[in-house]
Amino acid sequence: MSAPAQTAGQVLLGIPAAAGIAVGRAMLLDRRALHVPHYHVEVDELTAELSRFEEAVQESVAQLDGVAERMEEATGGALQLLEAHRLLMTDPMLIEAVRTEVSSGHVNSEWALQLAVRQIKSAFDRIEEDYFRERRDDLDFVGDRILRNLLGQGEHGDAERLAGRSGGGADTDVIVVAHDLSPVDTARLADRGVLAIVTDAGGRTSHAAIMARALEVPAVVGLEAVTEVIGTGDLIVVDGTEGEVIVEPSPRQAELYRRRRERWLRQEADLLKNRDLPSTTMDDVAIKLLGNVDLGEEARAVIEHGGQGIGLYRTEYLFLGQGELPDEERQYEAYSAIVKELHAASCPTTLRTLDLGGDKLLDRMPEDDGVMGVRGLRAIRLCLEVPELFVPQLRAMLRASAHGDVRIKLPMVTDLSELRRARRLIEELTAELRAEGHTDIAARVPLGVMIEVPASALIADALASEADFFSVGTNDLIQFALAADRSNEQVTDLRNPFHPGVLQLIRLTVDAAARAHIPVQVCGEMASKLSAVPVLVGLGVRCLSMTSTAIPRVKDVSRGLSIDWCEQVAEACLSAPTATASQEIAQEAFRRRFPDLAR
Ligand code: PEP
Ligand code: MG
């Protein structure tokens, strides 16, 4: 499908999910299954059937080669993806399995291919190595490609269409267009070097969007019907900063956006130069800036961007997209690697215990499987109910404390009893580990509570009396306070972080923390929203944790603030009559003070 004439130059408006600009060819991720015919082949037709399969494989390889050739100038990532598929396509393991099914089972090639792919995938599942698990997706792609050629639909869909549209160079870079992406899909795509991501579904704080930001892939989400407007091979512009997608831009528009992309990349490089400047306001109050990390590989980026530690490590990504749950040892390796890396830079690491549930579900978490499958039982509630999940994780975290400054925080706490149960378990496990000979672990790891549910802000004094620190998760706090699901694009406008009700909840939390003399950080997306930074500082927040790439800009803002002024802005927002009025006050104040940073 290519863009109908009336869509050429059309601008689609979505939700800006990850900043940056890209110009490239669309690849529609169409996961709709093909109909696979099943029939038996007569013995005297088996040779012809086998030749039909060989031809489909050759055709598939030629199609991939064609794309690879034309993509030579494009990013290495896109080529790596093609390389992996090409290798798998000619792998004797697959070819022989299909040949055997046809020759011995007398089934048609399409059916044989389906059986072979299924067999190999289940064999991959039994091997405990990430490499093989990841190959399952590649196998789907390869199987799909050969199947399309067997069915005479080889020219429709998928990457090779890109090649037919372009003369090479930057135009051949891939922009993925999908209805929706899981956080794991997003990570895999980013890993493979896609240039940008656009989706029908999702919101700014949906986990796929967070992942795109963490991996620095420009993304626009919540476009509602982009998959119906854009087809594989269309040239598109993605402006992840403004939330715009332009379909089949004119050569002039495409050139303009390529220049904007260059400028954006230059600005990003310039901002990195402030990494060693202190993060203090003009009146010398320190605003601590920490990094949020979803994948271990991002730890270095926190330090590189001038972060003073990790304020949030979302450990659930270690569990998502895996065939088997990572055991204590595997988790210990992952946590201690990060802790060591941060310790080398004299920085602390805050590990968050599992926050599964909601839109973060284990790959094969059966929906009807008792406790594990109850979708409402999220985060700390799930962990306290399932010691098989919680105990190995806590043991691994405690063991990692031997390698640096570790703090642990609990997501979605709503009652002091949850903190107490977790604390008791941690104390028991600390004693157990010491008895086992792990005498080098920290005597007492600070244990914090995430304030993500309005009720916890309202009982903040009680929580503060026993918590070592608070961490405000504004993504959840906002969705629950305003009754507006964070992954529903229809209610994006309702999830206004400046809503006076939300600000009141943050103030309650900060004040309770001050009374109990415990630190408080904000680690939701609001912490990196530039016009919200003065408001948070005005409410008394002195520590912000965010995607590492946002740190340099937020530091720029912090260095231009004065506490008095921030307090005035926060007061005005708190007493605004509506969310929009509060937002306007904050944005206008920000524009005046930072005309160069305001967009
Ligand atoms: C939050 O809710 O603000 C938060 C930081 O946690 P997550 O986005 O992982 O739910
Ligand atoms: Mg949360």
GROMACS .gro file of C-alpha atoms in nm, residues 419-572:
model
  154
  419LEU     CA    1   0.593  -0.121   5.367
  420ARG     CA    2   0.607  -0.311   5.696
  421ARG     CA    3   0.570  -0.651   5.529
  422ALA     CA    4   0.840  -0.568   5.275
  423ARG     CA    5   1.069  -0.433   5.548
  424ARG     CA    6   1.024  -0.745   5.760
  425LEU     CA    7   1.101  -0.967   5.463
  426ILE     CA    8   1.411  -0.764   5.378
  427GLU     CA    9   1.535  -0.793   5.737
  428GLU     CA   10   1.480  -1.169   5.737
  429LEU     CA   11   1.655  -1.206   5.402
  430THR     CA   12   1.945  -0.988   5.515
  431ALA     CA   13   1.995  -1.216   5.817
  432GLU     CA   14   1.961  -1.525   5.598
  433LEU     CA   15   2.220  -1.398   5.349
  434ARG     CA   16   2.464  -1.310   5.625
  435ALA     CA   17   2.422  -1.657   5.773
  436GLU     CA   18   2.500  -1.799   5.429
  437GLY     CA   19   2.830  -1.610   5.430
  438HIS     CA   20   2.736  -1.292   5.241
  439THR     CA   21   2.883  -1.078   5.515
  440ASP     CA   22   2.977  -0.794   5.280
  441ILE     CA   23   2.618  -0.686   5.208
  442ALA     CA   24   2.494  -0.355   5.350
  443ALA     CA   25   2.374  -0.378   5.711
  444ARG     CA   26   2.066  -0.175   5.625
  445VAL     CA   27   1.963  -0.085   5.272
  446PRO     CA   28   1.745   0.232   5.267
  447LEU     CA   29   1.389   0.137   5.176
  448GLY     CA   30   1.169   0.394   5.004
  449VAL     CA   31   0.806   0.417   4.906
  450MET     CA   32   0.672   0.535   4.574
  451ILE     CA   33   0.383   0.776   4.601
  452GLU     CA   34   0.175   0.684   4.297
  453VAL     CA   35  -0.175   0.654   4.435
  454PRO     CA   36  -0.364   0.956   4.576
  455ALA     CA   37  -0.440   0.768   4.898
  456SER     CA   38  -0.067   0.735   4.972
  457ALA     CA   39  -0.017   1.109   4.939
  458LEU     CA   40  -0.304   1.158   5.182
  459ILE     CA   41  -0.143   0.926   5.439
  460ALA     CA   42   0.208   1.051   5.366
  461ASP     CA   43   0.279   1.130   5.732
  462ALA     CA   44   0.217   0.769   5.834
  463LEU     CA   45   0.429   0.638   5.547
  464ALA     CA   46   0.706   0.891   5.616
  465SER     CA   47   0.729   0.774   5.977
  466GLU     CA   48   0.871   0.440   5.858
  467ALA     CA   49   1.001   0.497   5.503
  468ASP     CA   50   1.361   0.602   5.442
  469PHE     CA   51   1.264   0.814   5.142
  470PHE     CA   52   0.976   0.903   4.912
  471SER     CA   53   0.966   0.886   4.536
  472VAL     CA   54   0.673   1.046   4.359
  473GLY     CA   55   0.573   0.849   4.050
  474THR     CA   56   0.377   1.119   3.872
  475ASN     CA   57   0.286   0.898   3.574
  476ASP     CA   58   0.069   0.680   3.793
  477LEU     CA   59  -0.022   0.949   4.044
  478ILE     CA   60  -0.168   1.161   3.764
  479GLN     CA   61  -0.358   0.875   3.600
  480PHE     CA   62  -0.512   0.766   3.930
  481ALA     CA   63  -0.577   1.116   4.063
  482LEU     CA   64  -0.746   1.229   3.743
  483ALA     CA   65  -0.906   0.895   3.652
  484ALA     CA   66  -0.739   0.900   3.309
  485ASP     CA   67  -0.568   0.580   3.194
  486ARG     CA   68  -0.207   0.654   3.095
  487SER     CA   69  -0.215   0.430   2.786
  488ASN     CA   70  -0.540   0.572   2.650
  489GLU     CA   71  -0.472   0.839   2.390
  490GLN     CA   72  -0.831   0.964   2.410
  491VAL     CA   73  -0.770   1.116   2.753
  492THR     CA   74  -0.425   1.268   2.700
  493ASP     CA   75  -0.548   1.621   2.761
  494LEU     CA   76  -0.709   1.515   3.087
  495ARG     CA   77  -0.379   1.388   3.225
  496ASN     CA   78  -0.260   1.740   3.296
  497PRO     CA   79   0.037   1.741   3.536
  498PHE     CA   80  -0.042   2.102   3.631
  499HIS     CA   81  -0.387   2.012   3.761
  500PRO     CA   82  -0.407   2.186   4.102
  501GLY     CA   83  -0.527   1.858   4.256
  502VAL     CA   84  -0.214   1.680   4.141
  503LEU     CA   85   0.005   1.965   4.272
  504GLN     CA   86  -0.173   1.945   4.609
  505LEU     CA   87  -0.093   1.575   4.633
  506ILE     CA   88   0.273   1.645   4.559
  507ARG     CA   89   0.278   1.922   4.817
  508LEU     CA   90   0.127   1.692   5.081
  509THR     CA   91   0.397   1.437   5.006
  510VAL     CA   92   0.683   1.687   5.015
  511ASP     CA   93   0.561   1.847   5.339
  512ALA     CA   94   0.521   1.510   5.513
  513ALA     CA   95   0.873   1.413   5.403
  514ALA     CA   96   1.009   1.741   5.541
  515ARG     CA   97   0.838   1.684   5.877
  516ALA     CA   98   0.989   1.336   5.899
  517HIS     CA   99   1.328   1.457   5.768
  518ILE     CA  100   1.338   1.210   5.481
  519PRO     CA  101   1.435   1.295   5.123
  520VAL     CA  102   1.181   1.304   4.841
  521GLN     CA  103   1.238   1.272   4.468
  522VAL     CA  104   1.006   1.296   4.169
  523CYS     CA  105   1.070   1.028   3.908
  524GLY     CA  106   0.773   1.041   3.668
  525GLU     CA  107   0.779   1.212   3.329
  526MET     CA  108   0.676   1.539   3.492
  527ALA     CA  109   1.031   1.567   3.632
  528SER     CA  110   1.167   1.623   3.281
  529LYS     CA  111   0.891   1.851   3.158
  530LEU     CA  112   1.080   2.179   3.147
  531SER     CA  113   0.790   2.409   3.235
  532ALA     CA  114   0.700   2.183   3.530
  533VAL     CA  115   1.049   2.199   3.684
  534PRO     CA  116   1.001   2.544   3.847
  535VAL     CA  117   0.665   2.431   3.985
  536LEU     CA  118   0.812   2.117   4.141
  537VAL     CA  119   1.103   2.313   4.288
  538GLY     CA  120   0.851   2.568   4.419
  539LEU     CA  121   0.662   2.285   4.589
  540GLY     CA  122   0.984   2.195   4.771
  541VAL     CA  123   1.118   1.914   4.551
  542ARG     CA  124   1.499   1.906   4.543
  543CYS     CA  125   1.561   1.583   4.356
  544LEU     CA  126   1.436   1.490   4.009
  545SER     CA  127   1.489   1.160   3.829
  546MET     CA  128   1.438   1.127   3.454
  547THR     CA  129   1.543   0.967   3.124
  548SER     CA  130   1.913   1.040   3.104
  549THR     CA  131   1.887   1.234   2.778
  550ALA     CA  132   1.664   1.491   2.951
  551ILE     CA  133   1.918   1.566   3.226
  552PRO     CA  134   2.124   1.834   3.040
  553ARG     CA  135   1.818   2.044   2.953
  554VAL     CA  136   1.671   2.018   3.303
  555LYS     CA  137   2.008   2.118   3.445
  556ASP     CA  138   2.007   2.425   3.220
  557VAL     CA  139   1.668   2.517   3.368
  558SER     CA  140   1.772   2.448   3.729
  559ARG     CA  141   2.071   2.676   3.693
  560GLY     CA  142   1.842   2.961   3.588
  561LEU     CA  143   1.596   2.932   3.880
  562SER     CA  144   1.559   3.114   4.209
  563ILE     CA  145   1.364   2.950   4.491
  564ASP     CA  146   1.153   3.259   4.564
  565TRP     CA  147   1.036   3.281   4.207
  566CYS     CA  148   0.960   2.908   4.190
  567GLU     CA  149   0.753   2.931   4.507
  568GLN     CA  150   0.550   3.216   4.361
  569VAL     CA  151   0.481   3.019   4.043
  570ALA     CA  152   0.385   2.708   4.242
  571GLU     CA  153   0.149   2.908   4.465
  572ALA     CA  154  -0.020   3.064   4.165
   0.00000   0.00000   0.00000
